[in-house]
Short mmCIF file of C-alpha atoms in Angstrom, two decimals:
data_model
loop_
_atom_site.label_atom_id
_atom_site.label_comp_id
_atom_site.label_asym_id
_atom_site.label_seq_id
_atom_site.Cartn_x
_atom_site.Cartn_y
_atom_site.Cartn_z
CA MET S 1 66.98 66.46 -88.99
CA ALA S 2 67.22 65.79 -92.71
CA ASP S 3 67.51 69.20 -94.34
CA TYR S 4 65.27 68.47 -97.31
CA GLN S 5 63.11 71.53 -96.62
CA ILE S 6 65.28 73.93 -98.59
CA ARG S 7 63.16 73.31 -101.68
CA HIS S 8 62.00 76.91 -102.03
CA LEU S 9 64.75 78.85 -100.31
CA TYR S 10 67.11 78.98 -103.28
CA ARG S 11 64.66 78.84 -106.16
CA GLU S 12 65.07 82.55 -106.89
CA SER S 13 68.75 82.76 -106.02
CA ALA S 14 70.64 84.02 -109.06
CA ASN S 15 74.12 83.99 -107.62
CA PHE S 16 74.66 80.53 -106.17
CA PHE S 17 77.50 79.93 -108.60
CA GLN S 18 79.58 82.79 -107.20
CA GLY S 19 82.95 81.99 -105.71
CA ARG S 20 86.47 81.23 -106.77
CA PRO S 21 87.12 78.97 -109.75
CA LEU S 22 87.62 75.30 -109.08
CA PRO S 23 91.35 74.92 -108.35
CA LEU S 24 93.46 72.50 -110.32
CA ARG S 25 95.00 70.20 -107.74
CA PRO S 26 98.02 68.16 -108.85
CA ILE S 27 97.52 64.45 -108.56
CA GLN S 28 100.84 64.03 -106.79
CA ARG S 29 99.53 66.06 -103.85
CA GLY S 30 96.84 63.54 -103.08
CA GLN S 31 99.23 60.64 -103.46
CA GLN S 32 101.75 62.17 -101.10
CA ALA S 33 99.14 63.06 -98.50
CA HIS S 34 97.74 59.56 -98.48
CA ALA S 35 101.02 57.71 -98.83
CA ALA S 36 102.04 59.34 -95.55
CA SER S 37 98.97 57.94 -93.84
CA ARG S 38 99.76 54.24 -93.70
CA ARG S 39 97.92 53.77 -90.44
CA TRP S 40 94.76 53.03 -92.38
CA GLN S 41 95.09 51.39 -95.76
CA HIS S 42 91.79 50.84 -97.48
CA PRO S 43 92.08 49.16 -100.84
CA LEU S 44 88.88 49.72 -102.80
CA CYS S 45 90.94 49.17 -105.91
CA ILE S 46 89.55 52.23 -107.65
CA THR S 47 92.06 53.29 -110.24
CA ASN S 48 92.11 56.30 -112.50
CA GLY S 49 95.35 55.62 -114.37
CA LEU S 50 96.60 59.18 -113.89
CA PHE S 51 100.09 58.88 -112.43
CA PRO S 52 102.31 61.62 -113.93
CA THR S 53 105.67 59.92 -113.36
CA VAL S 54 107.14 56.50 -112.83
CA GLU S 55 108.29 57.71 -109.40
CA ASP S 56 104.68 58.41 -108.46
CA GLN S 57 103.68 54.95 -109.60
CA GLU S 58 106.40 53.40 -107.47
CA GLN S 59 105.34 55.51 -104.48
CA VAL S 60 101.77 54.26 -104.74
CA SER S 61 103.00 50.71 -105.25
CA ARG S 62 105.02 50.94 -102.03
CA PHE S 63 102.02 52.37 -100.21
CA TRP S 64 99.82 49.42 -101.10
CA ARG S 65 102.43 46.82 -100.17
CA ALA S 66 102.24 45.42 -96.65
CA GLU S 67 105.29 45.26 -94.42
CA ASP S 68 105.69 41.57 -95.20
CA GLY S 69 105.30 42.19 -98.93
CA THR S 70 101.83 40.69 -99.18
CA SER S 71 98.69 42.27 -100.60
CA GLU S 72 96.42 44.20 -98.25
CA PHE S 73 93.31 44.22 -100.42
CA PRO S 74 90.11 43.23 -98.53
CA LEU S 75 87.01 41.60 -99.87
CA PHE S 76 85.08 44.58 -101.19
CA PHE S 77 85.36 44.68 -104.98
CA ARG S 78 88.22 42.19 -104.80
CA ARG S 79 87.77 41.43 -108.46
CA HIS S 80 89.02 44.97 -109.16
CA SER S 81 92.36 44.32 -107.48
CA GLN S 82 94.17 43.31 -110.63
CA LEU S 83 93.61 46.81 -111.97
CA VAL S 84 96.03 48.25 -109.43
CA SER S 85 99.02 46.44 -110.88
CA GLN S 86 97.87 47.30 -114.38
CA THR S 87 97.55 50.99 -113.56
CA MET S 88 100.91 51.12 -111.81
CA ALA S 89 102.69 49.90 -114.92
CA PRO S 90 104.51 52.75 -116.69
CA ALA S 91 102.18 54.36 -119.20
CA GLU S 92 103.08 55.49 -122.70
CA PRO S 93 104.29 59.09 -122.20
CA HIS S 94 102.27 60.60 -125.02
CA LEU S 95 99.09 58.87 -123.87
CA LEU S 96 99.65 59.94 -120.30
CA ARG S 97 100.22 63.56 -121.27
CA SER S 98 97.07 63.60 -123.37
CA ARG S 99 95.01 62.13 -120.54
CA ILE S 100 96.30 64.72 -118.08
CA LYS S 101 95.61 67.55 -120.52
CA ALA S 102 92.14 66.18 -121.14
CA LEU S 103 91.47 66.08 -117.41
CA GLN S 104 92.72 69.64 -116.94
CA GLY S 105 90.64 70.81 -119.87
CA PHE S 106 87.57 69.12 -118.45
CA ILE S 107 88.06 70.83 -115.08
CA LEU S 108 88.57 74.17 -116.83
CA VAL S 109 85.32 73.71 -118.70
CA LEU S 110 83.58 73.01 -115.42
CA SER S 111 85.05 76.17 -113.94
CA LEU S 112 83.89 78.32 -116.85
CA ALA S 113 80.51 76.68 -117.20
CA PHE S 114 79.43 76.60 -113.59
CA LEU S 115 81.65 78.82 -111.49
CA SER S 116 81.89 82.59 -111.99
CA PRO S 117 84.61 84.27 -109.94
CA ALA S 118 83.58 86.83 -107.35
CA SER S 119 85.56 89.76 -106.05
CA ALA S 120 85.69 88.30 -102.55
CA SER S 121 84.64 84.78 -101.67
CA VAL S 122 82.62 84.00 -98.59
CA THR S 123 85.50 81.87 -97.33
CA ASP S 124 87.72 84.94 -97.19
CA ARG S 125 85.27 86.53 -94.77
CA MET S 126 84.74 83.49 -92.58
CA ALA S 127 86.62 82.38 -89.50
CA VAL S 128 87.71 78.77 -89.06
CA ASP S 129 86.99 76.80 -85.91
CA SER S 130 89.67 74.12 -85.97
CA SER S 131 90.00 73.40 -82.28
CA ASN S 132 88.84 69.81 -82.80
CA SER S 133 91.36 67.99 -84.93
CA ALA S 134 91.18 64.32 -85.78
CA THR S 135 93.08 61.88 -83.60
CA GLY S 136 92.39 59.59 -86.53
CA PRO S 137 93.29 58.15 -88.74
CA MET S 138 90.32 59.67 -90.57
CA ARG S 139 88.55 57.16 -92.79
CA VAL S 140 85.47 59.05 -93.98
CA PHE S 141 85.16 62.76 -94.77
CA ALA S 142 81.89 64.58 -95.49
CA ILE S 143 80.55 68.06 -96.22
CA GLY S 144 77.01 69.19 -95.52
CA ASN S 145 74.58 71.60 -93.87
CA PRO S 146 74.99 71.39 -90.06
CA ILE S 147 71.76 71.88 -88.12
CA LEU S 148 71.09 71.96 -84.37
CA ASP S 149 67.89 70.03 -83.65
CA LEU S 150 65.79 71.19 -80.70
CA VAL S 151 63.47 68.31 -79.80
CA ALA S 152 60.55 68.88 -77.41
CA GLU S 153 57.02 67.75 -76.68
CA VAL S 154 54.62 70.66 -77.07
CA PRO S 155 50.85 71.22 -76.71
CA SER S 156 48.63 71.86 -79.71
CA SER S 157 48.31 75.48 -78.66
CA PHE S 158 52.03 75.96 -79.31
CA LEU S 159 51.62 74.77 -82.90
CA ASP S 160 48.64 77.07 -83.33
CA GLU S 161 50.58 80.02 -81.96
CA PHE S 162 53.13 79.68 -84.74
CA PHE S 163 50.64 78.69 -87.46
CA LEU S 164 52.10 75.21 -87.82
CA LYS S 165 50.14 72.21 -89.00
CA ARG S 166 50.87 69.00 -87.14
CA GLY S 167 53.10 66.71 -89.19
CA ASP S 168 54.37 69.40 -91.57
CA ALA S 169 58.01 70.20 -92.33
CA THR S 170 58.59 73.84 -93.25
CA LEU S 171 61.19 76.58 -93.38
CA ALA S 172 60.70 79.26 -90.74
CA THR S 173 59.13 82.51 -91.90
CA PRO S 174 60.29 85.81 -90.34
CA GLU S 175 57.20 85.71 -88.13
CA GLN S 176 58.14 82.24 -86.86
CA MET S 177 61.76 83.00 -85.95
CA ARG S 178 60.96 83.53 -82.27
CA ILE S 179 59.81 79.90 -82.05
CA TYR S 180 63.33 78.78 -81.15
CA SER S 181 63.64 81.00 -78.08
CA THR S 182 60.04 80.37 -77.06
CA LEU S 183 60.69 76.63 -77.19
CA ASP S 184 63.03 76.95 -74.19
CA GLN S 185 60.03 76.72 -71.84
CA PHE S 186 59.64 73.05 -72.84
CA ASN S 187 63.27 72.13 -72.07
CA PRO S 188 64.16 70.85 -75.55
CA THR S 189 66.84 68.25 -76.13
CA SER S 190 69.64 69.44 -78.41
CA LEU S 191 70.95 67.01 -81.03
CA PRO S 192 73.29 67.41 -84.00
CA GLY S 193 71.37 67.36 -87.26
CA GLY S 194 71.62 67.74 -91.01
CA SER S 195 71.69 64.86 -93.48
CA ALA S 196 75.45 64.46 -93.99
CA LEU S 197 76.22 65.13 -90.33
CA ASN S 198 73.77 62.41 -89.32
CA SER S 199 75.48 59.92 -91.63
CA VAL S 200 79.02 60.58 -90.41
CA ARG S 201 77.80 60.41 -86.81
CA VAL S 202 76.77 56.83 -87.55
CA VAL S 203 80.17 56.12 -89.11
CA GLN S 204 81.94 57.60 -86.09
CA LYS S 205 79.86 55.61 -83.61
CA LEU S 206 80.62 52.36 -85.42
CA LEU S 207 84.32 53.05 -85.95
CA ARG S 208 84.58 54.17 -82.30
CA LYS S 209 88.08 55.63 -82.39
CA PRO S 210 87.82 59.44 -82.08
CA GLY S 211 88.48 61.27 -85.31
CA SER S 212 87.68 58.32 -87.57
CA ALA S 213 85.03 60.40 -89.36
CA GLY S 214 85.43 64.05 -90.33
CA TYR S 215 82.95 66.76 -91.27
CA MET S 216 82.90 70.32 -92.57
CA GLY S 217 80.09 72.86 -92.78
CA ALA S 218 79.19 76.43 -91.81
CA ILE S 219 77.77 77.62 -88.48
CA GLY S 220 77.09 81.03 -86.97
CA ASP S 221 79.10 82.84 -84.33
CA ASP S 222 76.50 82.16 -81.66
CA PRO S 223 75.78 79.90 -78.66
CA ARG S 224 73.93 77.35 -80.80
CA GLY S 225 76.99 76.90 -82.98
CA GLN S 226 79.08 76.24 -79.90
CA VAL S 227 76.52 73.72 -78.61
CA LEU S 228 76.51 71.93 -81.96
CA LYS S 229 80.27 71.73 -82.00
CA GLU S 230 80.43 70.46 -78.41
CA LEU S 231 77.88 67.75 -79.19
CA CYS S 232 79.96 66.60 -82.16
CA ASP S 233 83.12 66.66 -80.03
CA LYS S 234 81.39 64.53 -77.41
CA GLU S 235 80.67 61.88 -80.02
CA GLY S 236 84.31 61.83 -81.13
CA LEU S 237 83.60 63.34 -84.53
CA ALA S 238 86.38 65.40 -86.12
CA THR S 239 84.85 68.71 -87.21
CA ARG S 240 86.03 71.87 -88.82
CA PHE S 241 83.24 74.42 -88.91
CA MET S 242 83.43 77.64 -90.88
CA VAL S 243 82.03 80.43 -88.69
CA ALA S 244 79.98 82.94 -90.71
CA PRO S 245 80.03 86.40 -89.07
CA GLY S 246 76.63 87.97 -88.56
CA GLN S 247 74.74 84.77 -89.33
CA SER S 248 73.03 82.31 -87.03
CA THR S 249 73.63 78.58 -86.82
CA GLY S 250 71.10 76.45 -88.65
CA VAL S 251 68.41 75.24 -86.27
CA CYS S 252 65.35 73.00 -86.45
CA ALA S 253 62.46 72.91 -84.00
CA VAL S 254 61.39 69.27 -83.77
CA LEU S 255 57.97 69.52 -82.15
CA ILE S 256 56.33 66.36 -80.83
CA ASN S 257 52.56 66.52 -80.38
CA GLU S 258 50.28 63.49 -80.07
CA LYS S 259 53.11 61.24 -81.31
CA GLU S 260 53.44 63.28 -84.50
CA ARG S 261 56.46 65.34 -85.37
CA THR S 262 56.36 68.86 -86.80
CA LEU S 263 59.53 70.46 -88.15
CA CYS S 264 60.32 74.16 -88.50
CA THR S 265 63.82 74.90 -89.82
CA HIS S 266 66.00 77.96 -90.22
CA LEU S 267 69.08 77.20 -92.35
CA GLY S 268 71.03 80.24 -91.23
CA ALA S 269 74.74 80.02 -91.99
CA CYS S 270 74.50 76.76 -93.95
CA GLY S 271 74.32 78.54 -97.29
CA SER S 272 77.56 80.42 -96.60
CA PHE S 273 79.82 77.39 -96.58
CA ARG S 274 82.84 77.39 -98.86
CA LEU S 275 85.69 74.90 -98.60
CA PRO S 276 88.79 76.53 -97.12
CA GLU S 277 92.03 76.40 -99.07
CA ASP S 278 93.59 73.84 -96.74
CA TRP S 279 90.62 71.51 -96.36
CA THR S 280 92.63 68.62 -97.81
CA THR S 281 95.01 68.82 -94.86
CA PHE S 282 92.09 68.27 -92.49
CA ALA S 283 90.78 65.38 -94.60
CA SER S 284 94.22 63.82 -95.09
CA GLY S 285 94.08 60.06 -94.71
CA ALA S 286 90.43 59.70 -95.74
CA LEU S 287 89.73 57.50 -98.73
CA ILE S 288 85.94 57.71 -98.59
CA PHE S 289 84.42 61.11 -99.36
CA TYR S 290 80.72 61.92 -99.00
CA ALA S 291 78.48 64.82 -99.97
CA THR S 292 74.75 65.36 -100.13
CA SER S 293 73.13 67.16 -103.03
CA TYR S 294 71.86 69.71 -100.52
CA THR S 295 75.36 71.21 -100.68
CA LEU S 296 74.64 72.28 -104.26
CA THR S 297 72.27 74.93 -102.90
CA ALA S 298 75.15 76.89 -101.37
CA THR S 299 77.39 76.41 -104.40
CA PRO S 300 78.15 73.40 -106.61
CA LYS S 301 81.84 74.26 -106.15
CA ASN S 302 82.16 72.47 -102.83
CA ALA S 303 81.01 69.04 -103.99
CA LEU S 304 82.79 69.39 -107.34
CA GLU S 305 86.07 70.16 -105.60
CA VAL S 306 85.76 67.24 -103.18
CA ALA S 307 84.85 64.90 -106.04
CA GLY S 308 87.71 66.15 -108.19
CA TYR S 309 90.17 65.75 -105.34
CA ALA S 310 88.99 62.20 -104.60
CA HIS S 311 89.20 61.36 -108.30
CA GLY S 312 92.90 62.19 -108.26
CA ILE S 313 93.73 59.94 -105.30
CA PRO S 314 94.49 56.29 -105.99
CA ASN S 315 91.86 54.02 -104.44
CA ALA S 316 89.78 56.89 -103.05
CA ILE S 317 86.03 56.84 -103.50
CA PHE S 318 83.54 59.69 -103.83
CA THR S 319 79.96 59.04 -102.77
CA LEU S 320 76.93 61.26 -103.37
CA ASN S 321 73.36 61.34 -102.10
CA LEU S 322 70.57 62.60 -104.37
CA SER S 323 69.00 64.00 -101.16
CA ALA S 324 65.69 65.33 -102.56
CA PRO S 325 63.77 65.55 -105.85
CA PHE S 326 64.21 69.33 -106.03
CA CYS S 327 68.00 68.94 -105.97
CA VAL S 328 67.78 66.66 -108.99
CA GLU S 329 65.57 69.13 -110.85
CA LEU S 330 67.17 72.49 -109.97
CA TYR S 331 70.79 71.43 -110.34
CA LYS S 332 70.60 69.15 -113.36
CA ASP S 333 73.76 70.35 -115.13
CA ALA S 334 75.92 70.63 -112.01
CA MET S 335 74.80 67.19 -110.86
CA GLN S 336 75.46 65.63 -114.24
CA SER S 337 79.07 66.86 -114.08
CA LEU S 338 79.35 65.70 -110.48
CA LEU S 339 78.08 62.22 -111.28
CA LEU S 340 80.97 61.64 -113.68
CA HIS S 341 83.29 61.66 -110.65
CA THR S 342 80.89 59.75 -108.40
CA ASN S 343 81.68 56.15 -107.49
CA ILE S 344 78.60 55.37 -105.39
CA LEU S 345 75.24 57.13 -105.69
CA PHE S 346 72.57 56.86 -102.98
CA GLY S 347 68.90 57.79 -103.08
CA ASN S 348 65.37 56.61 -102.48
CA GLU S 349 63.00 55.56 -105.23
CA GLU S 350 61.30 58.96 -105.46
CA GLU S 351 64.64 60.71 -105.93
CA PHE S 352 65.78 58.20 -108.53
CA ALA S 353 62.45 58.51 -110.33
CA HIS S 354 63.06 62.25 -110.69
CA LEU S 355 66.62 61.60 -111.84
CA ALA S 356 65.34 59.21 -114.51
CA LYS S 357 62.74 61.72 -115.64
CA VAL S 358 65.07 64.73 -115.77
CA HIS S 359 67.78 62.85 -117.67
CA ASN S 360 65.44 60.70 -119.81
CA LEU S 361 66.97 57.48 -118.55
CA VAL S 362 63.91 55.28 -119.11
CA ALA S 363 60.49 55.49 -120.71
CA ALA S 364 58.24 58.05 -119.03
CA GLU S 365 55.79 55.48 -117.69
CA LYS S 366 58.61 53.77 -115.79
CA THR S 367 59.59 56.87 -113.80
CA ALA S 368 56.40 56.61 -111.77
CA LEU S 369 57.95 53.86 -109.70
CA SER S 370 55.78 51.33 -107.97
CA THR S 371 57.38 49.74 -104.93
CA ALA S 372 55.88 46.47 -106.11
CA ASN S 373 57.45 46.83 -109.57
CA LYS S 374 60.99 45.67 -109.08
CA GLU S 375 61.64 45.59 -112.82
CA HIS S 376 61.08 49.34 -113.14
CA ALA S 377 63.32 50.00 -110.14
CA VAL S 378 66.09 47.89 -111.66
CA GLU S 379 65.80 49.66 -115.01
CA VAL S 380 66.01 53.07 -113.34
CA CYS S 381 69.09 51.98 -111.35
CA THR S 382 70.89 50.70 -114.43
CA GLY S 383 69.95 53.91 -116.23
CA ALA S 384 71.39 55.98 -113.39
CA LEU S 385 74.54 53.87 -113.55
CA ARG S 386 75.09 55.14 -117.09
CA LEU S 387 75.30 58.69 -115.73
CA LEU S 388 78.21 57.58 -113.55
CA THR S 389 80.03 55.70 -116.29
CA ALA S 390 79.24 57.86 -119.34
CA GLY S 391 79.09 54.59 -121.25
CA GLN S 392 82.71 53.75 -120.52
CA ASN S 393 84.50 51.20 -118.38
CA THR S 394 87.44 52.83 -116.59
CA GLY S 395 87.82 50.01 -114.09
CA ALA S 396 86.70 52.31 -111.28
CA THR S 397 84.00 51.26 -108.86
CA LYS S 398 80.58 52.44 -110.03
CA LEU S 399 77.54 51.60 -107.92
CA VAL S 400 73.97 52.90 -107.64
CA VAL S 401 71.98 52.12 -104.47
CA MET S 402 68.22 52.69 -104.28
CA THR S 403 66.35 52.36 -100.98
CA ARG S 404 62.63 51.56 -101.26
CA GLY S 405 61.17 51.87 -97.79
CA HIS S 406 60.25 48.45 -96.44
CA ASN S 407 60.81 46.88 -99.87
CA PRO S 408 64.16 45.32 -100.85
CA VAL S 409 67.06 47.63 -101.63
CA ILE S 410 68.11 47.56 -105.29
CA ALA S 411 71.71 48.20 -106.32
CA ALA S 412 73.30 48.21 -109.77
CA GLU S 413 77.08 47.74 -109.99
CA GLN S 414 79.43 47.96 -112.96
CA THR S 415 82.19 45.43 -112.45
CA ALA S 416 85.81 45.63 -113.59
CA ASP S 417 85.04 43.98 -116.94
CA GLY S 418 82.13 46.33 -117.62
CA THR S 419 79.40 43.87 -116.71
CA VAL S 420 76.39 45.24 -114.82
CA VAL S 421 75.37 43.21 -111.77
CA VAL S 422 72.10 43.87 -109.95
CA HIS S 423 71.86 43.23 -106.21
CA GLU S 424 68.60 42.85 -104.27
CA VAL S 425 68.74 42.88 -100.47
CA GLY S 426 65.66 42.48 -98.31
CA VAL S 427 64.77 44.84 -95.47
CA PRO S 428 64.05 43.12 -92.12
CA VAL S 429 60.64 43.88 -90.69
CA VAL S 430 60.26 46.24 -87.73
CA ALA S 431 56.98 45.96 -85.81
CA ALA S 432 54.76 48.98 -86.48
CA GLU S 433 54.40 49.75 -82.78
CA LYS S 434 58.19 50.12 -82.50
CA ILE S 435 58.47 52.69 -85.29
CA VAL S 436 58.58 56.12 -83.67
CA ASP S 437 60.25 58.46 -86.15
CA THR S 438 61.25 57.58 -89.72
CA ASN S 439 63.05 60.90 -90.22
CA GLY S 440 66.72 60.23 -90.85
CA ALA S 441 66.33 56.59 -91.85
CA GLY S 442 68.05 57.31 -95.15
CA ASP S 443 70.88 59.14 -93.39
CA ALA S 444 71.42 56.20 -91.06
CA PHE S 445 71.40 53.80 -94.00
CA VAL S 446 74.18 55.73 -95.70
CA GLY S 447 76.16 55.89 -92.47
CA GLY S 448 75.96 52.14 -91.97
CA PHE S 449 76.84 51.51 -95.61
CA LEU S 450 79.91 53.76 -95.49
CA TYR S 451 81.08 52.14 -92.27
CA ALA S 452 80.87 48.67 -93.83
CA LEU S 453 82.57 50.02 -96.93
CA SER S 454 85.48 51.20 -94.81
CA GLN S 455 85.77 47.66 -93.45
CA GLY S 456 86.08 46.10 -96.89
CA LYS S 457 82.66 44.44 -96.89
CA THR S 458 80.82 43.23 -99.99
CA VAL S 459 78.02 45.25 -101.58
CA LYS S 460 75.34 43.12 -99.95
CA GLN S 461 77.04 43.33 -96.57
CA CYS S 462 77.22 47.12 -96.87
CA ILE S 463 73.50 47.27 -97.65
CA MET S 464 72.66 44.99 -94.74
CA CYS S 465 74.66 47.20 -92.39
CA GLY S 466 72.82 50.24 -93.72
CA ASN S 467 69.49 48.54 -93.10
CA ALA S 468 70.49 47.66 -89.52
CA CYS S 469 71.39 51.27 -88.72
CA ALA S 470 68.21 52.62 -90.31
CA GLN S 471 66.13 50.17 -88.28
CA ASP S 472 67.75 51.38 -85.07
CA VAL S 473 67.20 55.08 -85.77
CA ILE S 474 63.49 54.83 -86.59
CA GLN S 475 62.77 53.48 -83.11
CA HIS S 476 63.71 56.80 -81.45
CA VAL S 477 62.49 60.38 -81.52
CA GLY S 478 65.19 62.45 -83.18
CA PHE S 479 68.30 61.07 -84.82
CA SER S 480 69.99 58.97 -82.17
CA LEU S 481 71.50 55.50 -82.01
CA SER S 482 70.88 53.01 -79.21
CA PHE S 483 73.03 50.00 -80.07
CA THR S 484 75.94 49.29 -77.78
CA SER S 485 77.56 46.61 -79.94
CA LEU S 486 78.32 46.63 -83.65
CA PRO S 487 75.13 45.80 -85.59
CA CYS S 488 77.10 44.66 -88.64
#
C-alpha cells in the first residue's frame, strides 16, 4: 500500500517540527563504522572532500584497497573513480577547517530554521523492538511509514456499509475505524505495506541474504504490529520498529470488488516515528540510504538526519522519493534543504511537475507535462537536477529519475566534470489483461533500481531493473513479487 493518502491529515498540524535539534555527527564516526564493515564494499565514488585528518584519509584509502592492492570500483559511475584519489590527498589545513565550519554552520541553520526543541521527544517515550538484527552485511537502509495491508474480496454491500466509493483511496474517518475488525469475516490476507517498506522488500528479495536491507519506522503495541514485524522477518528484512505506546499500527483495508480496488487507511503510529539515538549502529555497513517524502509529515528531522549522516560517509549515497504532489507543496523549504544532500531523486511526472512549479524550475506552461512531450520532461528533470547541485559541481553523484507510466523513463545525470547527460529508457509492454493492480509500481521500480545500484550497474541498467520489478508487481493484487530468479 503506497501511503500517499496522508494529503489532508497533517495540513492543520502546527507542531510537526517539534523534536530534538539535528545532532552534529562527526565525520570520523561514519568512516570508522563503515571501515569496519569490509564484507561489502560498494564504490559509488561519491566524495565530499571532508576528511578532518590525514589519518582519516589513510583509513579510507585502506578501506577502498582490495586485499591484493587492486581497485574494487565497479561499473556504476566509473568515471567518478578518479575523484577518490583526489579527495584522499591531504587538503590545505585552512581550507579544510573552513569547509568543516561551513558544514557545521549549515547544519546549525537547518536546526534553527526547521527544528524547534521540545521538552520531551517522542523517541524518549517509545520502546524499541530490536529483536530482529541484520545478519548482513546491510547494503540498503530506509525509513518510512510501515502499514499492514489487509487484502480481501468484498461485496458491494460492504463498501456501502462504510460509505466507500469503489476505486477510491481515503483515510479512515472515526466512523470507519471498525472496518478493520469487520473485515475479518472475509479472511483477509495480511501483507507488509507502506512505500519505503515496499521498496526495501524488493531489495531484500533480490539480494536474498537475510539482513541485506534494513528498515525503521513506528508501529503500535498491538497484534497488528507483531504481525507486520513477523511478515518482515519472514522475508529476511532487518527491521527496527519503534513501538508507540497507546497508538495502533498503521493499517490499510485493501478491498477488492468487481476487479477494482478500494483503499481505506489509518496511519496510526506512523506519525510518531523519531530516529533513535543509536540508529547508525543498526544501519552500520549500509552505503545506500533511502527515504520517502512521506516521512516529512511526521517530522523533517528524520530524513534530514539520515541525509546528513550519509553525506558525511565516503562513497555513501542518499536517495529520496518525491512520493506525492502534496509533499512537494507542503514541505517546500524542508525539501529544498534535503535535496542539497540528495544524490538520487525519484518521482513520477506528476510529482516532478509540482516540483517544477513550486520551485519555478521551468516556464509555467511546461509544468503541465504531457507524456508525449519528452522535451518538457527532459527540461523539468534538468531543472530538478539544479536543486540537487545548487549550481555547483562537487564531484558527487547527482541523478534525477522520472517515471512516466508506460512511456520511457527520463533521467538527468550530472557527471564528474559537471556535464549533464540525459538518459531515456523504454518501458516494456505488459498486456492489458495481465495488469491487475498498478498500486506500488513506483515502489517496486525504486526497489529494483536500488538493488541494481548496489550491484554497481550503470544508470540504464538500474532503470531497466526497476522497470522489470514494477512489471512484476502490477500483475498481482497487493504488493507481492512472483519471480523466482533475478529479473535483472
